JSON list of C-alpha atoms in Angstrom, two decimals:
[
{"chain": "K", "resi": 1, "resn": "UNK", "atom": "CA", "xyz": [0.07, 0.22, -0.30]},
{"chain": "K", "resi": 2, "resn": "UNK", "atom": "CA", "xyz": [2.89, 2.85, 0.73]},
{"chain": "K", "resi": 3, "resn": "UNK", "atom": "CA", "xyz": [4.69, 1.95, -2.49]},
{"chain": "K", "resi": 4, "resn": "UNK", "atom": "CA", "xyz": [1.02, 1.98, -4.41]},
{"chain": "K", "resi": 5, "resn": "UNK", "atom": "CA", "xyz": [-0.89, 4.50, -3.13]},
{"chain": "K", "resi": 6, "resn": "UNK", "atom": "CA", "xyz": [0.93, 7.86, -4.40]},
{"chain": "K", "resi": 7, "resn": "UNK", "atom": "CA", "xyz": [2.21, 6.35, -7.22]},
{"chain": "K", "resi": 8, "resn": "UNK", "atom": "CA", "xyz": [0.88, 7.77, -11.02]},
{"chain": "K", "resi": 9, "resn": "UNK", "atom": "CA", "xyz": [-0.51, 4.04, -12.59]},
{"chain": "K", "resi": 10, "resn": "UNK", "atom": "CA", "xyz": [-3.66, 3.26, -11.22]},
{"chain": "K", "resi": 11, "resn": "UNK", "atom": "CA", "xyz": [-4.06, 0.38, -8.95]},
{"chain": "K", "resi": 12, "resn": "UNK", "atom": "CA", "xyz": [-6.83, -2.03, -7.32]},
{"chain": "K", "resi": 13, "resn": "UNK", "atom": "CA", "xyz": [-7.46, -5.17, -6.01]},
{"chain": "K", "resi": 14, "resn": "UNK", "atom": "CA", "xyz": [-10.26, -7.04, -5.27]},
{"chain": "K", "resi": 15, "resn": "UNK", "atom": "CA", "xyz": [-11.31, -10.40, -3.33]},
{"chain": "K", "resi": 16, "resn": "UNK", "atom": "CA", "xyz": [-11.98, -14.01, -5.00]},
{"chain": "K", "resi": 17, "resn": "UNK", "atom": "CA", "xyz": [-15.77, -13.29, -5.07]},
{"chain": "K", "resi": 18, "resn": "UNK", "atom": "CA", "xyz": [-14.63, -9.20, -7.02]},
{"chain": "K", "resi": 19, "resn": "UNK", "atom": "CA", "xyz": [-15.42, -7.72, -4.31]},
{"chain": "K", "resi": 20, "resn": "UNK", "atom": "CA", "xyz": [-13.28, -4.69, -3.89]},
{"chain": "K", "resi": 21, "resn": "UNK", "atom": "CA", "xyz": [-10.84, -4.26, -1.12]},
{"chain": "K", "resi": 22, "resn": "UNK", "atom": "CA", "xyz": [-8.04, -1.97, -1.92]},
{"chain": "K", "resi": 23, "resn": "UNK", "atom": "CA", "xyz": [-8.02, 1.29, -4.24]},
{"chain": "K", "resi": 24, "resn": "UNK", "atom": "CA", "xyz": [-4.86, 3.73, -4.28]},
{"chain": "K", "resi": 25, "resn": "UNK", "atom": "CA", "xyz": [-5.39, 7.63, -4.29]},
{"chain": "K", "resi": 26, "resn": "UNK", "atom": "CA", "xyz": [-4.68, 8.04, -8.35]},
{"chain": "K", "resi": 27, "resn": "UNK", "atom": "CA", "xyz": [-7.45, 5.44, -8.01]},
{"chain": "K", "resi": 28, "resn": "UNK", "atom": "CA", "xyz": [-9.79, 7.70, -6.38]},
{"chain": "K", "resi": 29, "resn": "UNK", "atom": "CA", "xyz": [-8.67, 11.20, -7.93]},
{"chain": "K", "resi": 30, "resn": "UNK", "atom": "CA", "xyz": [-9.26, 9.55, -11.93]},
{"chain": "K", "resi": 31, "resn": "UNK", "atom": "CA", "xyz": [-12.53, 8.57, -10.87]},
{"chain": "K", "resi": 32, "resn": "UNK", "atom": "CA", "xyz": [-13.69, 10.79, -8.03]},
{"chain": "K", "resi": 33, "resn": "UNK", "atom": "CA", "xyz": [-14.51, 7.82, -5.35]},
{"chain": "K", "resi": 34, "resn": "UNK", "atom": "CA", "xyz": [-13.60, 6.73, -1.97]},
{"chain": "K", "resi": 35, "resn": "UNK", "atom": "CA", "xyz": [-12.76, 3.59, -1.04]},
{"chain": "K", "resi": 36, "resn": "UNK", "atom": "CA", "xyz": [-15.20, 3.52, 1.39]},
{"chain": "K", "resi": 37, "resn": "UNK", "atom": "CA", "xyz": [-17.83, 3.91, -1.52]},
{"chain": "K", "resi": 38, "resn": "UNK", "atom": "CA", "xyz": [-16.33, 1.01, -3.05]},
{"chain": "K", "resi": 39, "resn": "UNK", "atom": "CA", "xyz": [-15.38, -1.66, -0.95]},
{"chain": "K", "resi": 40, "resn": "UNK", "atom": "CA", "xyz": [-17.49, -4.63, -0.78]},
{"chain": "K", "resi": 41, "resn": "UNK", "atom": "CA", "xyz": [-18.89, -4.03, -4.09]},
{"chain": "K", "resi": 42, "resn": "UNK", "atom": "CA", "xyz": [-18.16, -6.21, -7.26]},
{"chain": "K", "resi": 43, "resn": "UNK", "atom": "CA", "xyz": [-18.29, -4.84, -11.16]},
{"chain": "K", "resi": 44, "resn": "UNK", "atom": "CA", "xyz": [-21.88, -6.27, -11.11]},
{"chain": "K", "resi": 45, "resn": "UNK", "atom": "CA", "xyz": [-22.30, -3.31, -8.42]},
{"chain": "K", "resi": 46, "resn": "UNK", "atom": "CA", "xyz": [-20.52, -0.53, -10.52]},
{"chain": "K", "resi": 47, "resn": "UNK", "atom": "CA", "xyz": [-20.09, -0.75, -14.17]},
{"chain": "K", "resi": 48, "resn": "UNK", "atom": "CA", "xyz": [-22.51, -1.59, -17.13]},
{"chain": "K", "resi": 49, "resn": "UNK", "atom": "CA", "xyz": [-23.24, -4.78, -17.07]},
{"chain": "K", "resi": 50, "resn": "UNK", "atom": "CA", "xyz": [-20.88, -5.53, -20.75]},
{"chain": "K", "resi": 51, "resn": "UNK", "atom": "CA", "xyz": [-18.08, -3.98, -19.47]},
{"chain": "K", "resi": 52, "resn": "UNK", "atom": "CA", "xyz": [-18.37, -5.44, -15.82]},
{"chain": "K", "resi": 53, "resn": "UNK", "atom": "CA", "xyz": [-18.66, -9.11, -17.55]},
{"chain": "K", "resi": 54, "resn": "UNK", "atom": "CA", "xyz": [-14.80, -8.53, -18.91]},
{"chain": "K", "resi": 55, "resn": "UNK", "atom": "CA", "xyz": [-13.38, -7.65, -15.83]},
{"chain": "K", "resi": 56, "resn": "UNK", "atom": "CA", "xyz": [-15.03, -10.81, -14.08]},
{"chain": "K", "resi": 57, "resn": "UNK", "atom": "CA", "xyz": [-13.64, -12.26, -16.65]},
{"chain": "K", "resi": 58, "resn": "UNK", "atom": "CA", "xyz": [-10.31, -11.41, -16.96]},
{"chain": "K", "resi": 59, "resn": "UNK", "atom": "CA", "xyz": [-10.04, -11.51, -13.28]},
{"chain": "K", "resi": 60, "resn": "UNK", "atom": "CA", "xyz": [-11.10, -15.45, -12.89]},
{"chain": "K", "resi": 61, "resn": "UNK", "atom": "CA", "xyz": [-8.24, -16.10, -15.42]},
{"chain": "K", "resi": 62, "resn": "UNK", "atom": "CA", "xyz": [-5.91, -14.77, -13.37]},
{"chain": "K", "resi": 63, "resn": "UNK", "atom": "CA", "xyz": [-7.67, -16.50, -10.06]},
{"chain": "K", "resi": 64, "resn": "UNK", "atom": "CA", "xyz": [-7.67, -19.55, -12.09]},
{"chain": "K", "resi": 65, "resn": "UNK", "atom": "CA", "xyz": [-4.49, -19.95, -13.51]},
{"chain": "K", "resi": 66, "resn": "UNK", "atom": "CA", "xyz": [-2.54, -17.64, -11.67]},
{"chain": "K", "resi": 67, "resn": "UNK", "atom": "CA", "xyz": [-1.42, -15.98, -14.26]},
{"chain": "K", "resi": 68, "resn": "UNK", "atom": "CA", "xyz": [-0.43, -12.65, -14.84]},
{"chain": "K", "resi": 69, "resn": "UNK", "atom": "CA", "xyz": [-2.62, -10.66, -17.34]},
{"chain": "K", "resi": 70, "resn": "UNK", "atom": "CA", "xyz": [-1.94, -7.64, -19.51]},
{"chain": "K", "resi": 71, "resn": "UNK", "atom": "CA", "xyz": [-4.19, -6.11, -21.64]},
{"chain": "K", "resi": 72, "resn": "UNK", "atom": "CA", "xyz": [-6.23, -3.43, -23.20]},
{"chain": "K", "resi": 73, "resn": "UNK", "atom": "CA", "xyz": [-9.73, -3.30, -20.85]},
{"chain": "K", "resi": 74, "resn": "UNK", "atom": "CA", "xyz": [-12.47, -0.46, -21.80]},
{"chain": "K", "resi": 75, "resn": "UNK", "atom": "CA", "xyz": [-14.19, 1.85, -18.97]},
{"chain": "K", "resi": 76, "resn": "UNK", "atom": "CA", "xyz": [-17.48, 3.70, -19.91]},
{"chain": "K", "resi": 77, "resn": "UNK", "atom": "CA", "xyz": [-16.92, 7.46, -18.18]},
{"chain": "K", "resi": 78, "resn": "UNK", "atom": "CA", "xyz": [-19.37, 8.92, -15.86]},
{"chain": "K", "resi": 79, "resn": "UNK", "atom": "CA", "xyz": [-19.96, 11.29, -19.46]},
{"chain": "K", "resi": 80, "resn": "UNK", "atom": "CA", "xyz": [-20.81, 8.09, -21.47]},
{"chain": "K", "resi": 81, "resn": "UNK", "atom": "CA", "xyz": [-17.59, 8.24, -23.36]},
{"chain": "K", "resi": 82, "resn": "UNK", "atom": "CA", "xyz": [-15.22, 5.08, -23.21]},
{"chain": "K", "resi": 83, "resn": "UNK", "atom": "CA", "xyz": [-11.41, 5.09, -21.85]},
{"chain": "K", "resi": 84, "resn": "UNK", "atom": "CA", "xyz": [-8.99, 2.75, -22.84]},
{"chain": "K", "resi": 85, "resn": "UNK", "atom": "CA", "xyz": [-6.47, 1.07, -20.04]},
{"chain": "K", "resi": 86, "resn": "UNK", "atom": "CA", "xyz": [-3.56, -0.84, -20.26]},
{"chain": "K", "resi": 87, "resn": "UNK", "atom": "CA", "xyz": [-4.06, -3.27, -17.67]},
{"chain": "K", "resi": 88, "resn": "UNK", "atom": "CA", "xyz": [-2.10, -5.71, -15.77]},
{"chain": "K", "resi": 89, "resn": "UNK", "atom": "CA", "xyz": [-3.39, -7.90, -13.15]},
{"chain": "K", "resi": 90, "resn": "UNK", "atom": "CA", "xyz": [-2.19, -10.32, -11.17]},
{"chain": "K", "resi": 91, "resn": "UNK", "atom": "CA", "xyz": [-2.87, -13.35, -8.40]},
{"chain": "K", "resi": 92, "resn": "UNK", "atom": "CA", "xyz": [-1.73, -12.63, -5.05]},
{"chain": "K", "resi": 93, "resn": "UNK", "atom": "CA", "xyz": [-2.20, -14.63, -0.99]},
{"chain": "K", "resi": 94, "resn": "UNK", "atom": "CA", "xyz": [-1.91, -13.06, 2.05]},
{"chain": "K", "resi": 95, "resn": "UNK", "atom": "CA", "xyz": [-0.92, -14.52, 5.38]},
{"chain": "K", "resi": 96, "resn": "UNK", "atom": "CA", "xyz": [-4.35, -16.70, 5.90]},
{"chain": "K", "resi": 97, "resn": "UNK", "atom": "CA", "xyz": [-4.29, -18.41, 1.98]},
{"chain": "K", "resi": 98, "resn": "UNK", "atom": "CA", "xyz": [-6.56, -16.03, 0.85]},
{"chain": "K", "resi": 99, "resn": "UNK", "atom": "CA", "xyz": [-6.43, -15.41, -2.67]},
{"chain": "K", "resi": 100, "resn": "UNK", "atom": "CA", "xyz": [-7.21, -12.08, -4.38]},
{"chain": "K", "resi": 101, "resn": "UNK", "atom": "CA", "xyz": [-6.28, -9.99, -7.97]},
{"chain": "K", "resi": 102, "resn": "UNK", "atom": "CA", "xyz": [-3.90, -6.79, -8.24]},
{"chain": "K", "resi": 103, "resn": "UNK", "atom": "CA", "xyz": [-4.00, -4.88, -10.82]},
{"chain": "K", "resi": 104, "resn": "UNK", "atom": "CA", "xyz": [-2.11, -1.35, -12.07]},
{"chain": "K", "resi": 105, "resn": "UNK", "atom": "CA", "xyz": [-3.05, 0.28, -14.72]},
{"chain": "K", "resi": 106, "resn": "UNK", "atom": "CA", "xyz": [-3.20, 3.67, -17.10]},
{"chain": "K", "resi": 107, "resn": "UNK", "atom": "CA", "xyz": [-4.71, 5.77, -18.96]},
{"chain": "K", "resi": 108, "resn": "UNK", "atom": "CA", "xyz": [-4.30, 5.09, -23.20]},
{"chain": "K", "resi": 109, "resn": "UNK", "atom": "CA", "xyz": [-7.12, 6.38, -24.69]},
{"chain": "K", "resi": 110, "resn": "UNK", "atom": "CA", "xyz": [-5.56, 9.56, -26.38]},
{"chain": "K", "resi": 111, "resn": "UNK", "atom": "CA", "xyz": [-2.71, 7.24, -27.59]},
{"chain": "K", "resi": 112, "resn": "UNK", "atom": "CA", "xyz": [-5.61, 5.05, -29.65]},
{"chain": "K", "resi": 113, "resn": "UNK", "atom": "CA", "xyz": [-7.18, 7.86, -30.13]},
{"chain": "K", "resi": 114, "resn": "UNK", "atom": "CA", "xyz": [-4.59, 9.16, -32.28]},
{"chain": "K", "resi": 115, "resn": "UNK", "atom": "CA", "xyz": [-3.49, 6.09, -33.83]},
{"chain": "K", "resi": 116, "resn": "UNK", "atom": "CA", "xyz": [-6.92, 5.43, -34.55]},
{"chain": "K", "resi": 117, "resn": "UNK", "atom": "CA", "xyz": [-6.45, 8.69, -36.92]},
{"chain": "K", "resi": 118, "resn": "UNK", "atom": "CA", "xyz": [-3.00, 7.75, -37.70]},
{"chain": "K", "resi": 119, "resn": "UNK", "atom": "CA", "xyz": [-3.93, 5.14, -39.53]},
{"chain": "K", "resi": 120, "resn": "UNK", "atom": "CA", "xyz": [-7.39, 7.05, -41.31]},
{"chain": "K", "resi": 121, "resn": "UNK", "atom": "CA", "xyz": [-5.61, 9.67, -42.61]},
{"chain": "K", "resi": 122, "resn": "UNK", "atom": "CA", "xyz": [-2.81, 6.55, -44.03]},
{"chain": "K", "resi": 123, "resn": "UNK", "atom": "CA", "xyz": [-6.03, 5.12, -45.35]},
{"chain": "K", "resi": 124, "resn": "UNK", "atom": "CA", "xyz": [-7.49, 8.14, -47.54]},
{"chain": "K", "resi": 125, "resn": "UNK", "atom": "CA", "xyz": [-3.46, 9.11, -48.14]},
{"chain": "K", "resi": 126, "resn": "UNK", "atom": "CA", "xyz": [-3.17, 6.01, -49.61]},
{"chain": "K", "resi": 127, "resn": "UNK", "atom": "CA", "xyz": [-7.05, 6.31, -51.45]},
{"chain": "K", "resi": 128, "resn": "UNK", "atom": "CA", "xyz": [-5.78, 9.10, -52.64]},
{"chain": "K", "resi": 129, "resn": "UNK", "atom": "CA", "xyz": [-2.29, 8.01, -53.94]},
{"chain": "K", "resi": 130, "resn": "UNK", "atom": "CA", "xyz": [-3.81, 4.90, -55.69]},
{"chain": "K", "resi": 131, "resn": "UNK", "atom": "CA", "xyz": [-6.05, 6.78, -58.11]},
{"chain": "K", "resi": 132, "resn": "UNK", "atom": "CA", "xyz": [-4.01, 9.79, -58.98]},
{"chain": "K", "resi": 133, "resn": "UNK", "atom": "CA", "xyz": [-2.85, 9.71, -62.89]},
{"chain": "K", "resi": 134, "resn": "UNK", "atom": "CA", "xyz": [0.95, 9.79, -61.88]},
{"chain": "K", "resi": 135, "resn": "UNK", "atom": "CA", "xyz": [3.19, 6.96, -60.77]},
{"chain": "K", "resi": 136, "resn": "UNK", "atom": "CA", "xyz": [4.44, 6.78, -57.30]},
{"chain": "K", "resi": 137, "resn": "UNK", "atom": "CA", "xyz": [6.04, 4.61, -55.16]},
{"chain": "K", "resi": 138, "resn": "UNK", "atom": "CA", "xyz": [7.41, 4.66, -51.81]},
{"chain": "K", "resi": 139, "resn": "UNK", "atom": "CA", "xyz": [10.50, 3.24, -49.77]},
{"chain": "K", "resi": 140, "resn": "UNK", "atom": "CA", "xyz": [11.00, 2.75, -46.52]},
{"chain": "K", "resi": 141, "resn": "UNK", "atom": "CA", "xyz": [14.86, 3.88, -44.94]},
{"chain": "K", "resi": 142, "resn": "UNK", "atom": "CA", "xyz": [16.17, -0.06, -46.44]},
{"chain": "K", "resi": 143, "resn": "UNK", "atom": "CA", "xyz": [14.58, 1.01, -50.00]},
{"chain": "K", "resi": 144, "resn": "UNK", "atom": "CA", "xyz": [12.34, -1.58, -49.92]},
{"chain": "K", "resi": 145, "resn": "UNK", "atom": "CA", "xyz": [9.04, -0.94, -52.00]},
{"chain": "K", "resi": 146, "resn": "UNK", "atom": "CA", "xyz": [6.71, -0.24, -49.71]},
{"chain": "K", "resi": 147, "resn": "UNK", "atom": "CA", "xyz": [3.36, 1.00, -51.05]},
{"chain": "K", "resi": 148, "resn": "UNK", "atom": "CA", "xyz": [3.18, 1.48, -54.71]},
{"chain": "K", "resi": 149, "resn": "UNK", "atom": "CA", "xyz": [-0.40, 2.85, -56.90]},
{"chain": "K", "resi": 150, "resn": "UNK", "atom": "CA", "xyz": [-1.60, 1.47, -60.31]},
{"chain": "K", "resi": 151, "resn": "UNK", "atom": "CA", "xyz": [-0.41, 3.68, -62.49]},
{"chain": "K", "resi": 152, "resn": "UNK", "atom": "CA", "xyz": [3.10, 3.17, -60.88]},
{"chain": "K", "resi": 153, "resn": "UNK", "atom": "CA", "xyz": [3.62, -1.06, -61.25]},
{"chain": "K", "resi": 154, "resn": "UNK", "atom": "CA", "xyz": [2.31, 0.01, -65.41]},
{"chain": "K", "resi": 155, "resn": "UNK", "atom": "CA", "xyz": [5.00, 2.23, -65.36]},
{"chain": "K", "resi": 156, "resn": "UNK", "atom": "CA", "xyz": [7.28, -0.27, -63.77]},
{"chain": "K", "resi": 157, "resn": "UNK", "atom": "CA", "xyz": [5.94, -3.71, -65.92]},
{"chain": "K", "resi": 158, "resn": "UNK", "atom": "CA", "xyz": [2.94, -4.76, -64.01]},
{"chain": "K", "resi": 159, "resn": "UNK", "atom": "CA", "xyz": [-0.63, -4.94, -65.25]},
{"chain": "K", "resi": 160, "resn": "UNK", "atom": "CA", "xyz": [-1.94, -4.15, -61.49]},
{"chain": "K", "resi": 161, "resn": "UNK", "atom": "CA", "xyz": [-0.55, -2.93, -57.59]},
{"chain": "K", "resi": 162, "resn": "UNK", "atom": "CA", "xyz": [-1.30, -5.59, -56.12]},
{"chain": "K", "resi": 163, "resn": "UNK", "atom": "CA", "xyz": [1.05, -7.94, -58.58]},
{"chain": "K", "resi": 164, "resn": "UNK", "atom": "CA", "xyz": [4.35, -6.41, -57.17]},
{"chain": "K", "resi": 165, "resn": "UNK", "atom": "CA", "xyz": [5.46, -7.45, -53.57]},
{"chain": "K", "resi": 166, "resn": "UNK", "atom": "CA", "xyz": [6.13, -5.14, -50.78]},
{"chain": "K", "resi": 167, "resn": "UNK", "atom": "CA", "xyz": [9.27, -6.94, -50.23]},
{"chain": "K", "resi": 168, "resn": "UNK", "atom": "CA", "xyz": [11.15, -6.17, -53.54]},
{"chain": "K", "resi": 169, "resn": "UNK", "atom": "CA", "xyz": [14.02, -3.71, -53.19]},
{"chain": "K", "resi": 170, "resn": "UNK", "atom": "CA", "xyz": [14.49, 0.04, -55.18]},
{"chain": "K", "resi": 171, "resn": "UNK", "atom": "CA", "xyz": [17.57, -1.61, -57.16]},
{"chain": "K", "resi": 172, "resn": "UNK", "atom": "CA", "xyz": [15.26, -4.47, -58.22]},
{"chain": "K", "resi": 173, "resn": "UNK", "atom": "CA", "xyz": [12.49, -2.32, -59.96]},
{"chain": "K", "resi": 174, "resn": "UNK", "atom": "CA", "xyz": [15.86, -0.44, -61.38]},
{"chain": "K", "resi": 175, "resn": "UNK", "atom": "CA", "xyz": [17.31, -3.14, -62.86]},
{"chain": "K", "resi": 176, "resn": "UNK", "atom": "CA", "xyz": [14.36, -4.36, -63.90]},
{"chain": "K", "resi": 177, "resn": "UNK", "atom": "CA", "xyz": [13.26, -1.72, -65.90]},
{"chain": "K", "resi": 178, "resn": "UNK", "atom": "CA", "xyz": [17.00, -1.25, -67.34]},
{"chain": "K", "resi": 179, "resn": "UNK", "atom": "CA", "xyz": [15.80, -2.08, -70.79]},
{"chain": "K", "resi": 180, "resn": "UNK", "atom": "CA", "xyz": [12.50, 0.04, -70.89]},
{"chain": "K", "resi": 181, "resn": "UNK", "atom": "CA", "xyz": [13.54, 3.43, -69.27]},
{"chain": "K", "resi": 182, "resn": "UNK", "atom": "CA", "xyz": [16.88, 5.43, -69.18]},
{"chain": "K", "resi": 183, "resn": "UNK", "atom": "CA", "xyz": [16.97, 8.77, -66.91]},
{"chain": "K", "resi": 184, "resn": "UNK", "atom": "CA", "xyz": [19.22, 11.71, -66.81]},
{"chain": "K", "resi": 185, "resn": "UNK", "atom": "CA", "xyz": [19.18, 14.57, -65.34]},
{"chain": "K", "resi": 186, "resn": "UNK", "atom": "CA", "xyz": [18.47, 18.28, -66.10]},
{"chain": "K", "resi": 187, "resn": "UNK", "atom": "CA", "xyz": [22.36, 18.98, -68.01]},
{"chain": "K", "resi": 188, "resn": "UNK", "atom": "CA", "xyz": [20.96, 15.50, -70.27]},
{"chain": "K", "resi": 189, "resn": "UNK", "atom": "CA", "xyz": [23.59, 13.34, -68.24]},
{"chain": "K", "resi": 190, "resn": "UNK", "atom": "CA", "xyz": [22.64, 9.51, -67.76]},
{"chain": "K", "resi": 191, "resn": "UNK", "atom": "CA", "xyz": [21.77, 8.94, -64.28]},
{"chain": "K", "resi": 192, "resn": "UNK", "atom": "CA", "xyz": [22.84, 5.38, -62.65]},
{"chain": "K", "resi": 193, "resn": "UNK", "atom": "CA", "xyz": [21.65, 3.65, -60.19]},
{"chain": "K", "resi": 194, "resn": "UNK", "atom": "CA", "xyz": [24.17, 5.36, -57.85]},
{"chain": "K", "resi": 195, "resn": "UNK", "atom": "CA", "xyz": [23.31, 8.55, -58.32]},
{"chain": "K", "resi": 196, "resn": "UNK", "atom": "CA", "xyz": [19.30, 8.39, -59.23]},
{"chain": "K", "resi": 197, "resn": "UNK", "atom": "CA", "xyz": [17.25, 11.24, -57.85]},
{"chain": "K", "resi": 198, "resn": "UNK", "atom": "CA", "xyz": [15.94, 8.48, -54.72]},
{"chain": "K", "resi": 199, "resn": "UNK", "atom": "CA", "xyz": [19.52, 7.30, -53.84]},
{"chain": "K", "resi": 200, "resn": "UNK", "atom": "CA", "xyz": [20.29, 11.79, -53.73]},
{"chain": "K", "resi": 201, "resn": "UNK", "atom": "CA", "xyz": [17.09, 11.87, -51.42]},
{"chain": "K", "resi": 202, "resn": "UNK", "atom": "CA", "xyz": [18.14, 9.55, -48.80]},
{"chain": "K", "resi": 203, "resn": "UNK", "atom": "CA", "xyz": [21.16, 11.00, -48.77]},
{"chain": "K", "resi": 204, "resn": "UNK", "atom": "CA", "xyz": [20.77, 14.40, -48.50]},
{"chain": "K", "resi": 205, "resn": "UNK", "atom": "CA", "xyz": [16.50, 14.36, -47.31]},
{"chain": "K", "resi": 206, "resn": "UNK", "atom": "CA", "xyz": [16.24, 17.03, -50.44]},
{"chain": "K", "resi": 207, "resn": "UNK", "atom": "CA", "xyz": [13.82, 16.43, -53.20]},
{"chain": "K", "resi": 208, "resn": "UNK", "atom": "CA", "xyz": [15.22, 16.03, -56.27]}
]
C-alpha cells in the first residue's frame, strides 16, 4: 500500500469474489471515488453489465491460472465516453491463504485515438495516391517498396499494383526496368543507379 498509494499508476485489488478491497489515491482522484464507497462492491454493482463481465472474466482467468494478465480494457466514463486502459493483473494471497487479484493500469485513450486518426489519415492518403494519374512509389529507409499505386505498377511493368511484391528493393526495380527506361539529369547526363534522384534523396533528405 505504501508503495502504490501515491503512484501515478492506478492500482486496485479485489478478493476472490470480485469485491473491491483496495484503491490507491490515483484511482480515487481519477474517478472521483472513495474506497469507502466501493469497498465490498463488485464490478456488477458499479459498472454496466457488458464492461463488468469483461473485468470479471479477466479476473477469473488470473485467479484460476495464477498467471499474470496484461491487456487493454475499456471503461465507461460518467460522461458516457469510453476510455481505454492498459492493465496488468496478477494473483496474490494473504497470510491466511486467501486469494486476491491485484491490478495496475494507465489511461491510453489519447494514444489509441491518435493511432486511429493516424491510421485513417494513412488510409485516406493511400486512397488518394492510388487513384491519381501519376506513378507513385514509396520506399522505406532500407529502400524496400512499401507502396505502389496503379499507375506506378504500369510504369514498372506490372498490370496491377496488387501484382507487385511489397518486399522488393529499389535496386531490383531499377534493374528490371533498365531496358525500358533511361533516366537523365537536368543537363542531359545519363544517371546511374548510384546517383539516381531517389538515392540522392535518401542521402541528402532533399527533393530531387
